[in-house]
mmCIF file of C-alpha atoms in Angstrom:
data_model
loop_
_atom_site.group_PDB
_atom_site.id
_atom_site.type_symbol
_atom_site.label_atom_id
_atom_site.label_comp_id
_atom_site.label_asym_id
_atom_site.label_seq_id
_atom_site.Cartn_x
_atom_site.Cartn_y
_atom_site.Cartn_z
ATOM 1 C CA LEU A 1 117.289 106.731 93.214
ATOM 2 C CA ALA A 2 115.872 104.109 91.402
ATOM 3 C CA LYS A 3 112.980 105.026 89.100
ATOM 4 C CA THR A 4 109.681 103.105 88.359
ATOM 5 C CA THR A 5 108.201 102.710 84.640
ATOM 6 C CA GLN A 6 104.325 101.549 84.490
ATOM 7 C CA PRO A 7 101.793 101.952 82.177
ATOM 8 C CA ILE A 8 99.297 104.443 82.839
ATOM 9 C CA SER A 9 96.263 102.650 82.593
ATOM 10 C CA MET A 10 94.875 99.012 82.064
ATOM 11 C CA ASP A 11 91.086 98.115 81.519
ATOM 12 C CA SER A 12 90.292 94.124 82.307
ATOM 13 C CA TYR A 13 86.780 92.604 83.091
ATOM 14 C CA GLU A 14 85.577 90.808 86.426
ATOM 15 C CA GLY A 15 86.918 87.155 86.973
ATOM 16 C CA GLN A 16 90.091 87.919 84.903
ATOM 17 C CA GLU A 17 93.829 87.833 85.708
ATOM 18 C CA VAL A 18 95.504 90.946 85.609
ATOM 19 C CA ASN A 19 99.195 91.614 85.077
ATOM 20 C CA ILE A 20 100.576 94.738 85.761
ATOM 21 C CA THR A 21 104.259 95.053 84.919
ATOM 22 C CA CYS A 22 106.761 97.975 85.884
ATOM 23 C CA SER A 23 110.174 98.187 84.774
ATOM 24 C CA HIS A 24 113.291 99.343 87.133
ATOM 25 C CA ASN A 25 116.609 99.252 85.405
ATOM 26 C CA ASN A 26 118.511 101.115 88.348
ATOM 27 C CA ILE A 27 117.062 99.222 90.997
ATOM 28 C CA ALA A 28 120.340 98.617 93.736
ATOM 29 C CA THR A 29 121.052 95.589 95.363
ATOM 30 C CA ASN A 30 119.582 96.075 98.626
ATOM 31 C CA ASP A 31 116.304 97.602 97.232
ATOM 32 C CA TYR A 32 112.823 95.912 97.948
ATOM 33 C CA ILE A 33 110.093 95.909 95.544
ATOM 34 C CA THR A 34 106.726 97.125 96.964
ATOM 35 C CA TRP A 35 103.037 97.599 95.405
ATOM 36 C CA TYR A 36 100.507 100.175 96.567
ATOM 37 C CA GLN A 37 96.514 100.235 95.865
ATOM 38 C CA GLN A 38 95.057 103.493 96.274
ATOM 39 C CA PHE A 39 91.599 104.170 96.014
ATOM 40 C CA PRO A 40 89.736 107.376 95.333
ATOM 41 C CA SER A 41 89.865 110.116 98.233
ATOM 42 C CA GLN A 42 92.403 107.518 100.005
ATOM 43 C CA GLY A 43 95.574 106.652 101.375
ATOM 44 C CA PRO A 44 97.751 104.323 99.273
ATOM 45 C CA ARG A 45 97.441 101.082 101.089
ATOM 46 C CA PHE A 46 100.291 98.412 100.909
ATOM 47 C CA ILE A 47 99.404 95.389 99.019
ATOM 48 C CA ILE A 48 102.807 93.237 98.451
ATOM 49 C CA GLN A 49 106.570 93.559 98.705
ATOM 50 C CA GLY A 50 109.827 91.184 97.311
ATOM 51 C CA TYR A 51 112.938 91.224 96.541
ATOM 52 C CA LYS A 52 113.447 88.256 94.013
ATOM 53 C CA THR A 53 111.599 85.410 92.631
ATOM 54 C CA LYS A 54 108.075 84.994 93.552
ATOM 55 C CA VAL A 55 105.908 86.267 96.499
ATOM 56 C CA THR A 56 102.328 85.352 96.985
ATOM 57 C CA ASN A 57 99.979 86.643 99.656
ATOM 58 C CA GLU A 58 96.203 86.760 100.011
ATOM 59 C CA VAL A 59 95.471 89.544 97.531
ATOM 60 C CA ALA A 60 98.203 89.325 95.237
ATOM 61 C CA SER A 61 101.329 87.512 93.537
ATOM 62 C CA LEU A 62 104.491 89.587 92.414
ATOM 63 C CA PHE A 63 106.934 87.878 90.370
ATOM 64 C CA ILE A 64 110.632 89.154 89.848
ATOM 65 C CA PRO A 65 112.876 87.671 87.412
ATOM 66 C CA ALA A 66 116.536 87.663 88.446
ATOM 67 C CA ASP A 67 117.967 90.816 86.982
ATOM 68 C CA ARG A 68 115.440 91.846 88.757
ATOM 69 C CA LYS A 69 114.926 95.077 86.618
ATOM 70 C CA SER A 70 111.308 94.475 86.402
ATOM 71 C CA SER A 71 108.913 93.036 88.441
ATOM 72 C CA THR A 72 104.472 92.142 87.748
ATOM 73 C CA LEU A 73 102.343 92.287 90.552
ATOM 74 C CA SER A 74 99.544 89.412 89.351
ATOM 75 C CA LEU A 75 96.009 89.821 90.605
ATOM 76 C CA PRO A 76 93.677 87.015 90.229
ATOM 77 C CA ARG A 77 90.225 87.039 89.357
ATOM 78 C CA VAL A 78 89.655 90.692 89.896
ATOM 79 C CA SER A 79 86.026 92.364 91.127
ATOM 80 C CA LEU A 80 84.792 95.701 90.364
ATOM 81 C CA SER A 81 86.491 96.686 93.867
ATOM 82 C CA ASP A 82 89.903 96.583 92.077
ATOM 83 C CA THR A 83 89.449 99.882 90.379
ATOM 84 C CA ALA A 84 92.094 101.664 91.514
ATOM 85 C CA VAL A 85 95.522 103.591 90.672
ATOM 86 C CA TYR A 86 98.679 100.564 91.692
ATOM 87 C CA TYR A 87 101.903 102.075 92.154
ATOM 88 C CA CYS A 88 105.280 100.135 92.006
ATOM 89 C CA LEU A 89 107.673 101.202 94.277
ATOM 90 C CA VAL A 90 111.697 100.534 94.988
ATOM 91 C CA GLY A 91 112.681 101.172 98.211
ATOM 92 C CA ASP A 92 115.526 103.822 98.771
ATOM 93 C CA ARG A 93 117.548 102.955 101.748
ATOM 94 C CA SER A 94 119.856 105.622 101.496
ATOM 95 C CA GLY A 95 120.001 106.784 104.705
ATOM 96 C CA GLY A 96 118.036 103.888 106.400
ATOM 97 C CA TYR A 97 115.027 106.105 106.450
ATOM 98 C CA ASN A 98 112.968 104.310 104.010
ATOM 99 C CA LYS A 99 112.166 106.619 101.642
ATOM 100 C CA LEU A 100 110.185 105.715 98.620
ATOM 101 C CA ILE A 101 109.689 107.484 95.339
ATOM 102 C CA PHE A 102 106.102 107.426 94.123
ATOM 103 C CA GLY A 103 105.391 107.053 90.377
ATOM 104 C CA ALA A 104 102.084 108.314 88.646
ATOM 105 C CA GLY A 105 100.801 104.483 89.061
ATOM 106 C CA THR A 106 99.047 102.104 86.915
ATOM 107 C CA ARG A 107 94.593 103.462 86.914
ATOM 108 C CA LEU A 108 93.455 99.973 86.799
ATOM 109 C CA ALA A 109 89.686 99.560 85.408
ATOM 110 C CA VAL A 110 87.381 96.594 86.255
ATOM 111 C CA HIS A 111 84.332 96.306 83.707
ATOM 112 C CA PRO A 112 81.212 94.007 84.323
ATOM 113 C CA ASP B 1 95.763 97.674 113.099
ATOM 114 C CA VAL B 2 97.963 100.367 112.597
ATOM 115 C CA LYS B 3 96.233 103.568 112.475
ATOM 116 C CA VAL B 4 97.262 107.183 111.065
ATOM 117 C CA THR B 5 95.412 109.771 111.490
ATOM 118 C CA GLN B 6 95.111 113.225 110.358
ATOM 119 C CA SER B 7 93.456 116.122 111.459
ATOM 120 C CA SER B 8 90.898 117.334 109.087
ATOM 121 C CA ARG B 9 89.730 115.709 106.149
ATOM 122 C CA TYR B 10 89.102 118.777 104.410
ATOM 123 C CA LEU B 11 90.665 122.306 104.721
ATOM 124 C CA VAL B 12 89.713 125.780 103.319
ATOM 125 C CA LYS B 13 92.184 128.553 103.812
ATOM 126 C CA ARG B 14 92.884 132.452 102.607
ATOM 127 C CA THR B 15 96.458 133.228 100.507
ATOM 128 C CA GLY B 16 98.808 134.184 103.320
ATOM 129 C CA GLU B 17 97.238 132.059 106.454
ATOM 130 C CA LYS B 18 99.859 130.013 108.186
ATOM 131 C CA VAL B 19 98.351 126.354 107.875
ATOM 132 C CA PHE B 20 99.176 123.817 110.469
ATOM 133 C CA LEU B 21 98.294 120.215 109.237
ATOM 134 C CA GLU B 22 98.550 117.455 112.012
ATOM 135 C CA CYS B 23 99.510 113.740 111.647
ATOM 136 C CA VAL B 24 99.590 110.790 114.475
ATOM 137 C CA GLN B 25 100.588 107.558 114.449
ATOM 138 C CA ASP B 26 99.567 104.808 117.103
ATOM 139 C CA MET B 27 102.236 102.082 115.838
ATOM 140 C CA ASP B 28 105.438 103.675 117.743
ATOM 141 C CA HIS B 29 106.894 104.121 114.187
ATOM 142 C CA GLU B 30 110.377 106.137 113.948
ATOM 143 C CA ASN B 31 109.782 107.323 110.491
ATOM 144 C CA MET B 32 106.623 109.868 109.299
ATOM 145 C CA PHE B 33 106.394 110.978 105.910
ATOM 146 C CA TRP B 34 104.909 114.308 104.550
ATOM 147 C CA TYR B 35 103.595 114.207 100.751
ATOM 148 C CA ARG B 36 101.207 115.674 98.698
ATOM 149 C CA GLN B 37 99.211 114.224 95.723
ATOM 150 C CA ASP B 38 98.031 116.660 92.460
ATOM 151 C CA PRO B 39 96.347 115.003 89.325
ATOM 152 C CA GLY B 40 98.903 113.360 86.761
ATOM 153 C CA LEU B 41 101.661 113.942 89.558
ATOM 154 C CA GLY B 42 101.212 111.267 91.764
ATOM 155 C CA LEU B 43 102.732 111.349 95.213
ATOM 156 C CA ARG B 44 105.658 113.778 95.917
ATOM 157 C CA LEU B 45 107.502 113.676 99.348
ATOM 158 C CA ILE B 46 107.872 117.081 101.277
ATOM 159 C CA TYR B 47 109.643 116.229 104.393
ATOM 160 C CA PHE B 48 110.232 112.899 106.199
ATOM 161 C CA SER B 49 111.499 112.620 109.708
ATOM 162 C CA TYR B 50 113.161 109.400 111.064
ATOM 163 C CA ASP B 51 112.996 110.660 114.709
ATOM 164 C CA VAL B 52 111.983 113.154 117.083
ATOM 165 C CA LYS B 53 113.023 116.420 116.029
ATOM 166 C CA MET B 54 114.866 115.418 112.703
ATOM 167 C CA LYS B 55 113.859 116.292 109.583
ATOM 168 C CA GLU B 56 114.763 115.678 106.384
ATOM 169 C CA LYS B 57 113.965 117.466 102.785
ATOM 170 C CA GLY B 58 112.094 115.505 100.606
ATOM 171 C CA ASP B 59 111.807 116.232 96.689
ATOM 172 C CA ILE B 60 109.146 119.682 96.939
ATOM 173 C CA PRO B 61 110.211 121.112 100.424
ATOM 174 C CA GLU B 62 109.999 124.573 99.309
ATOM 175 C CA GLY B 63 106.957 126.458 100.602
ATOM 176 C CA TYR B 64 106.698 124.185 104.032
ATOM 177 C CA SER B 65 108.339 123.242 107.322
ATOM 178 C CA VAL B 66 107.497 120.711 109.372
ATOM 179 C CA SER B 67 107.821 120.117 113.540
ATOM 180 C CA ARG B 68 108.293 116.450 115.234
ATOM 181 C CA GLU B 69 108.142 117.215 119.127
ATOM 182 C CA LYS B 70 106.908 113.836 120.113
ATOM 183 C CA LYS B 71 107.516 110.214 118.309
ATOM 184 C CA GLU B 72 103.610 110.123 117.456
ATOM 185 C CA ARG B 73 102.845 113.259 116.053
ATOM 186 C CA PHE B 74 104.423 115.189 112.908
ATOM 187 C CA SER B 75 103.013 118.295 111.609
ATOM 188 C CA LEU B 76 103.167 120.150 108.569
ATOM 189 C CA ILE B 77 103.506 123.715 108.512
ATOM 190 C CA LEU B 78 102.287 126.332 105.591
ATOM 191 C CA GLU B 79 104.075 129.476 106.485
ATOM 192 C CA SER B 80 101.991 131.530 104.079
ATOM 193 C CA ALA B 81 99.834 129.387 102.205
ATOM 194 C CA SER B 82 99.351 130.156 98.151
ATOM 195 C CA THR B 83 96.889 128.791 95.641
ATOM 196 C CA ASN B 84 99.587 126.250 94.373
ATOM 197 C CA GLN B 85 99.442 124.691 97.663
ATOM 198 C CA THR B 86 95.742 123.661 96.822
ATOM 199 C CA SER B 87 96.512 119.666 97.205
ATOM 200 C CA MET B 88 95.729 116.306 98.890
ATOM 201 C CA TYR B 89 98.237 116.300 101.725
ATOM 202 C CA LEU B 90 98.785 112.501 102.761
ATOM 203 C CA CYS B 91 100.687 111.534 106.149
ATOM 204 C CA ALA B 92 102.644 108.333 106.198
ATOM 205 C CA SER B 93 104.595 106.238 108.998
ATOM 206 C CA SER B 94 106.887 103.281 108.923
ATOM 207 C CA PHE B 95 109.699 101.748 110.936
ATOM 208 C CA LYS B 96 113.026 102.220 110.052
ATOM 209 C CA PHE B 97 113.621 99.924 107.179
ATOM 210 C CA ARG B 98 114.254 96.159 108.709
ATOM 211 C CA GLU B 99 114.589 93.269 106.039
ATOM 212 C CA GLY B 100 111.346 92.890 104.064
ATOM 213 C CA ALA B 101 109.268 95.273 106.220
ATOM 214 C CA ASN B 102 109.449 98.982 104.046
ATOM 215 C CA GLU B 103 105.961 99.074 104.524
ATOM 216 C CA GLN B 104 104.125 102.583 105.085
ATOM 217 C CA TYR B 105 100.940 103.277 106.503
ATOM 218 C CA PHE B 106 99.275 105.827 105.086
ATOM 219 C CA GLY B 107 96.518 108.262 106.759
ATOM 220 C CA PRO B 108 93.598 109.213 105.219
ATOM 221 C CA GLY B 109 94.641 112.443 103.467
ATOM 222 C CA THR B 110 93.413 115.851 104.117
ATOM 223 C CA ARG B 111 92.298 118.049 101.111
ATOM 224 C CA LEU B 112 93.368 121.318 101.675
ATOM 225 C CA THR B 113 91.845 124.506 99.155
ATOM 226 C CA VAL B 114 93.725 127.661 99.307
ATOM 227 C CA THR B 115 91.764 130.310 98.002
#
Protein backbone atom coordinates (compact mmCIF):
# COMPACT_ATOMS: atom_id res chain seq x y z
CA LEU A 1 0.00 0.00 0.00
CA ALA A 2 1.43 3.33 -1.02
CA LYS A 3 1.73 5.71 1.90
CA THR A 4 1.66 9.47 1.54
CA THR A 5 3.53 12.16 3.46
CA GLN A 6 2.43 15.79 3.50
CA PRO A 7 3.02 18.79 5.77
CA ILE A 8 0.92 18.87 8.91
CA SER A 9 -0.03 22.51 8.51
CA MET A 10 0.40 25.56 6.31
CA ASP A 11 -0.51 29.22 6.59
CA SER A 12 -1.33 31.63 3.81
CA TYR A 13 -3.06 34.94 3.14
CA GLU A 14 -6.04 35.79 1.02
CA GLY A 15 -5.20 36.18 -2.66
CA GLN A 16 -2.01 34.12 -2.54
CA GLU A 17 -1.32 30.91 -4.41
CA VAL A 18 -0.89 27.89 -2.14
CA ASN A 19 1.09 24.80 -3.09
CA ILE A 20 0.82 21.67 -0.97
CA THR A 21 3.29 18.93 -1.80
CA CYS A 22 2.75 15.27 -1.06
CA SER A 23 5.29 12.48 -1.35
CA HIS A 24 4.33 8.93 -2.27
CA ASN A 25 7.55 7.05 -2.93
CA ASN A 26 5.94 3.63 -3.24
CA ILE A 27 3.22 4.53 -5.70
CA ALA A 28 2.23 1.63 -7.92
CA THR A 29 1.95 1.73 -11.69
CA ASN A 30 -1.84 1.73 -11.72
CA ASP A 31 -2.38 4.11 -8.82
CA TYR A 32 -4.04 7.49 -9.27
CA ILE A 33 -3.35 10.47 -7.03
CA THR A 34 -6.38 12.12 -5.52
CA TRP A 35 -6.87 15.14 -3.31
CA TYR A 36 -9.76 15.76 -0.96
CA GLN A 37 -10.79 18.80 1.06
CA GLN A 38 -12.52 18.65 4.44
CA PHE A 39 -14.21 21.39 6.42
CA PRO A 40 -14.96 20.97 10.13
CA SER A 41 -17.95 18.73 10.87
CA GLN A 42 -18.29 17.69 7.23
CA GLY A 43 -17.23 14.71 5.18
CA PRO A 44 -14.28 15.07 2.78
CA ARG A 45 -14.99 16.41 -0.68
CA PHE A 46 -13.18 15.41 -3.86
CA ILE A 47 -11.04 18.19 -5.37
CA ILE A 48 -8.93 16.75 -8.16
CA GLN A 49 -7.35 13.57 -9.42
CA GLY A 50 -4.49 12.79 -11.79
CA TYR A 51 -2.16 10.11 -13.04
CA LYS A 52 0.75 12.06 -14.51
CA THR A 53 1.80 15.54 -15.71
CA LYS A 54 -0.70 18.28 -14.99
CA VAL A 55 -4.42 18.32 -14.37
CA THR A 56 -6.48 21.47 -13.93
CA ASN A 57 -10.10 22.03 -13.02
CA GLU A 58 -12.14 24.99 -11.86
CA VAL A 59 -10.79 24.91 -8.31
CA ALA A 60 -7.22 23.59 -8.42
CA SER A 61 -4.29 22.25 -10.39
CA LEU A 62 -2.36 19.08 -9.75
CA PHE A 63 1.25 18.73 -10.83
CA ILE A 64 2.80 15.28 -11.02
CA PRO A 65 6.45 14.81 -12.07
CA ALA A 66 7.52 12.04 -14.38
CA ASP A 67 8.64 9.70 -11.59
CA ARG A 68 5.26 10.14 -9.84
CA LYS A 69 6.91 9.95 -6.41
CA SER A 70 5.37 13.23 -5.40
CA SER A 71 2.56 15.57 -6.39
CA THR A 72 1.67 19.19 -5.73
CA LEU A 73 -1.80 20.59 -5.26
CA SER A 74 -1.98 24.22 -6.30
CA LEU A 75 -4.79 26.48 -5.11
CA PRO A 76 -4.81 29.80 -6.96
CA ARG A 77 -5.72 32.98 -5.08
CA VAL A 78 -7.01 31.40 -1.90
CA SER A 79 -9.77 32.94 0.16
CA LEU A 80 -10.80 32.53 3.79
CA SER A 81 -13.24 29.81 2.72
CA ASP A 82 -10.33 27.64 1.58
CA THR A 83 -9.33 27.12 5.20
CA ALA A 84 -9.67 23.36 5.56
CA VAL A 85 -7.77 20.11 5.81
CA TYR A 86 -6.41 18.76 2.52
CA TYR A 87 -5.74 15.08 2.06
CA CYS A 88 -3.47 13.52 -0.53
CA LEU A 89 -4.34 9.94 -1.35
CA VAL A 90 -3.00 7.28 -3.64
CA GLY A 91 -5.60 4.95 -5.02
CA ASP A 92 -5.15 1.36 -3.95
CA ARG A 93 -6.65 -0.87 -6.55
CA SER A 94 -6.05 -4.14 -4.77
CA GLY A 95 -9.00 -6.34 -5.56
CA GLY A 96 -10.44 -3.55 -7.67
CA TYR A 97 -12.27 -2.21 -4.67
CA ASN A 98 -11.05 1.33 -4.89
CA LYS A 99 -9.71 1.38 -1.35
CA LEU A 100 -8.12 4.69 -0.43
CA ILE A 101 -5.73 5.31 2.44
CA PHE A 102 -6.20 8.62 4.19
CA GLY A 103 -3.25 10.15 6.02
CA ALA A 104 -3.42 12.94 8.58
CA GLY A 105 -3.77 15.64 5.94
CA THR A 106 -2.51 19.22 5.75
CA ARG A 107 -4.34 21.83 7.77
CA LEU A 108 -4.39 25.02 5.69
CA ALA A 109 -5.19 28.28 7.45
CA VAL A 110 -5.91 31.30 5.26
CA HIS A 111 -5.59 34.64 6.99
CA PRO A 112 -7.12 38.00 6.00
CA ASP B 1 -25.87 15.53 -7.47
CA VAL B 2 -24.71 12.46 -5.64
CA LYS B 3 -26.23 12.20 -2.24
CA VAL B 4 -24.96 10.13 0.66
CA THR B 5 -27.09 10.41 3.76
CA GLN B 6 -26.47 9.14 7.25
CA SER B 7 -29.24 8.36 9.70
CA SER B 8 -28.11 10.71 12.46
CA ARG B 9 -25.76 13.68 12.81
CA TYR B 10 -25.38 13.22 16.55
CA LEU B 11 -25.90 10.14 18.68
CA VAL B 12 -25.35 9.45 22.37
CA LYS B 13 -25.33 5.85 23.58
CA ARG B 14 -24.43 4.04 26.75
CA THR B 15 -21.63 1.53 27.16
CA GLY B 16 -22.78 -1.95 26.19
CA GLU B 17 -25.63 -0.81 23.96
CA LYS B 18 -25.98 -2.13 20.42
CA VAL B 19 -25.68 0.75 17.97
CA PHE B 20 -26.78 0.92 14.34
CA LEU B 21 -25.47 3.56 11.97
CA GLU B 22 -27.22 3.67 8.62
CA CYS B 23 -25.96 5.05 5.33
CA VAL B 24 -27.89 5.44 2.09
CA GLN B 25 -26.62 6.53 -1.33
CA ASP B 26 -28.66 7.39 -4.38
CA MET B 27 -26.13 6.96 -7.18
CA ASP B 28 -26.26 3.21 -7.72
CA HIS B 29 -22.65 2.95 -6.53
CA GLU B 30 -21.23 -0.53 -6.15
CA ASN B 31 -18.77 0.33 -3.37
CA MET B 32 -19.62 1.62 0.08
CA PHE B 33 -17.29 2.41 2.98
CA TRP B 34 -17.35 3.16 6.68
CA TYR B 35 -14.60 5.28 8.23
CA ARG B 36 -14.04 6.74 11.64
CA GLN B 37 -12.22 9.99 12.19
CA ASP B 38 -10.42 10.97 15.36
CA PRO B 39 -8.32 14.06 16.07
CA GLY B 40 -4.74 13.58 14.93
CA LEU B 41 -5.45 10.22 13.31
CA GLY B 42 -7.16 11.21 10.09
CA LEU B 43 -9.72 8.88 8.55
CA ARG B 44 -9.38 5.17 9.19
CA LEU B 45 -11.24 2.56 7.19
CA ILE B 46 -13.40 0.20 9.25
CA TYR B 47 -15.17 -1.89 6.61
CA PHE B 48 -16.10 -1.66 2.99
CA SER B 49 -18.45 -3.45 0.66
CA TYR B 50 -18.15 -3.91 -3.08
CA ASP B 51 -21.51 -5.58 -3.65
CA VAL B 52 -24.69 -6.57 -1.91
CA LYS B 53 -24.03 -9.02 0.93
CA MET B 54 -20.27 -8.68 0.39
CA LYS B 55 -17.93 -7.07 2.91
CA GLU B 56 -14.24 -6.66 3.50
CA LYS B 57 -12.38 -5.64 6.63
CA GLY B 58 -10.57 -2.36 6.59
CA ASP B 59 -7.79 -1.29 8.89
CA ILE B 60 -9.70 -1.24 12.19
CA PRO B 61 -12.64 -3.70 12.06
CA GLU B 62 -12.43 -4.87 15.67
CA GLY B 63 -15.61 -4.16 17.61
CA TYR B 64 -17.65 -3.48 14.46
CA SER B 65 -19.71 -5.40 11.96
CA VAL B 66 -21.55 -4.34 8.82
CA SER B 67 -24.55 -5.30 6.79
CA ARG B 68 -25.40 -4.66 3.15
CA GLU B 69 -28.71 -6.19 2.20
CA LYS B 70 -29.52 -3.66 -0.51
CA LYS B 71 -27.21 -1.91 -2.92
CA GLU B 72 -28.04 1.57 -1.70
CA ARG B 73 -27.78 0.88 2.02
CA PHE B 74 -24.76 0.04 4.20
CA SER B 75 -25.10 -0.32 7.94
CA LEU B 76 -22.39 -0.19 10.59
CA ILE B 77 -23.11 -2.06 13.80
CA LEU B 78 -21.44 -1.70 17.13
CA GLU B 79 -22.42 -4.90 18.90
CA SER B 80 -21.55 -3.59 22.37
CA ALA B 81 -20.55 0.04 22.35
CA SER B 82 -17.52 1.09 24.33
CA THR B 83 -16.18 4.51 25.24
CA ASN B 84 -13.23 4.11 22.87
CA GLN B 85 -15.71 4.00 20.00
CA THR B 86 -16.65 7.61 20.62
CA SER B 87 -15.79 9.18 17.28
CA MET B 88 -17.01 10.77 14.06
CA TYR B 89 -18.25 8.09 11.67
CA LEU B 90 -18.24 8.79 7.96
CA CYS B 91 -19.88 6.79 5.23
CA ALA B 92 -18.78 6.99 1.60
CA SER B 93 -19.69 5.43 -1.72
CA SER B 94 -18.13 5.12 -5.17
CA PHE B 95 -18.32 3.28 -8.44
CA LYS B 96 -16.05 0.31 -8.87
CA PHE B 97 -12.71 1.57 -10.01
CA ARG B 98 -12.80 3.07 -13.45
CA GLU B 99 -9.93 4.76 -15.21
CA GLY B 100 -9.60 8.18 -13.66
CA ALA B 101 -12.81 7.87 -11.71
CA ASN B 102 -12.24 6.48 -8.23
CA GLU B 103 -13.84 9.40 -6.44
CA GLN B 104 -15.54 8.63 -3.17
CA TYR B 105 -18.58 10.64 -2.10
CA PHE B 106 -18.94 11.18 1.62
CA GLY B 107 -21.92 11.67 3.85
CA PRO B 108 -22.09 14.42 6.50
CA GLY B 109 -20.94 12.14 9.30
CA THR B 110 -22.40 10.91 12.58
CA ARG B 111 -20.80 12.09 15.77
CA LEU B 112 -21.22 9.22 18.21
CA THR B 113 -20.62 9.65 21.92
CA VAL B 114 -20.54 6.56 24.13
CA THR B 115 -20.89 7.28 27.82
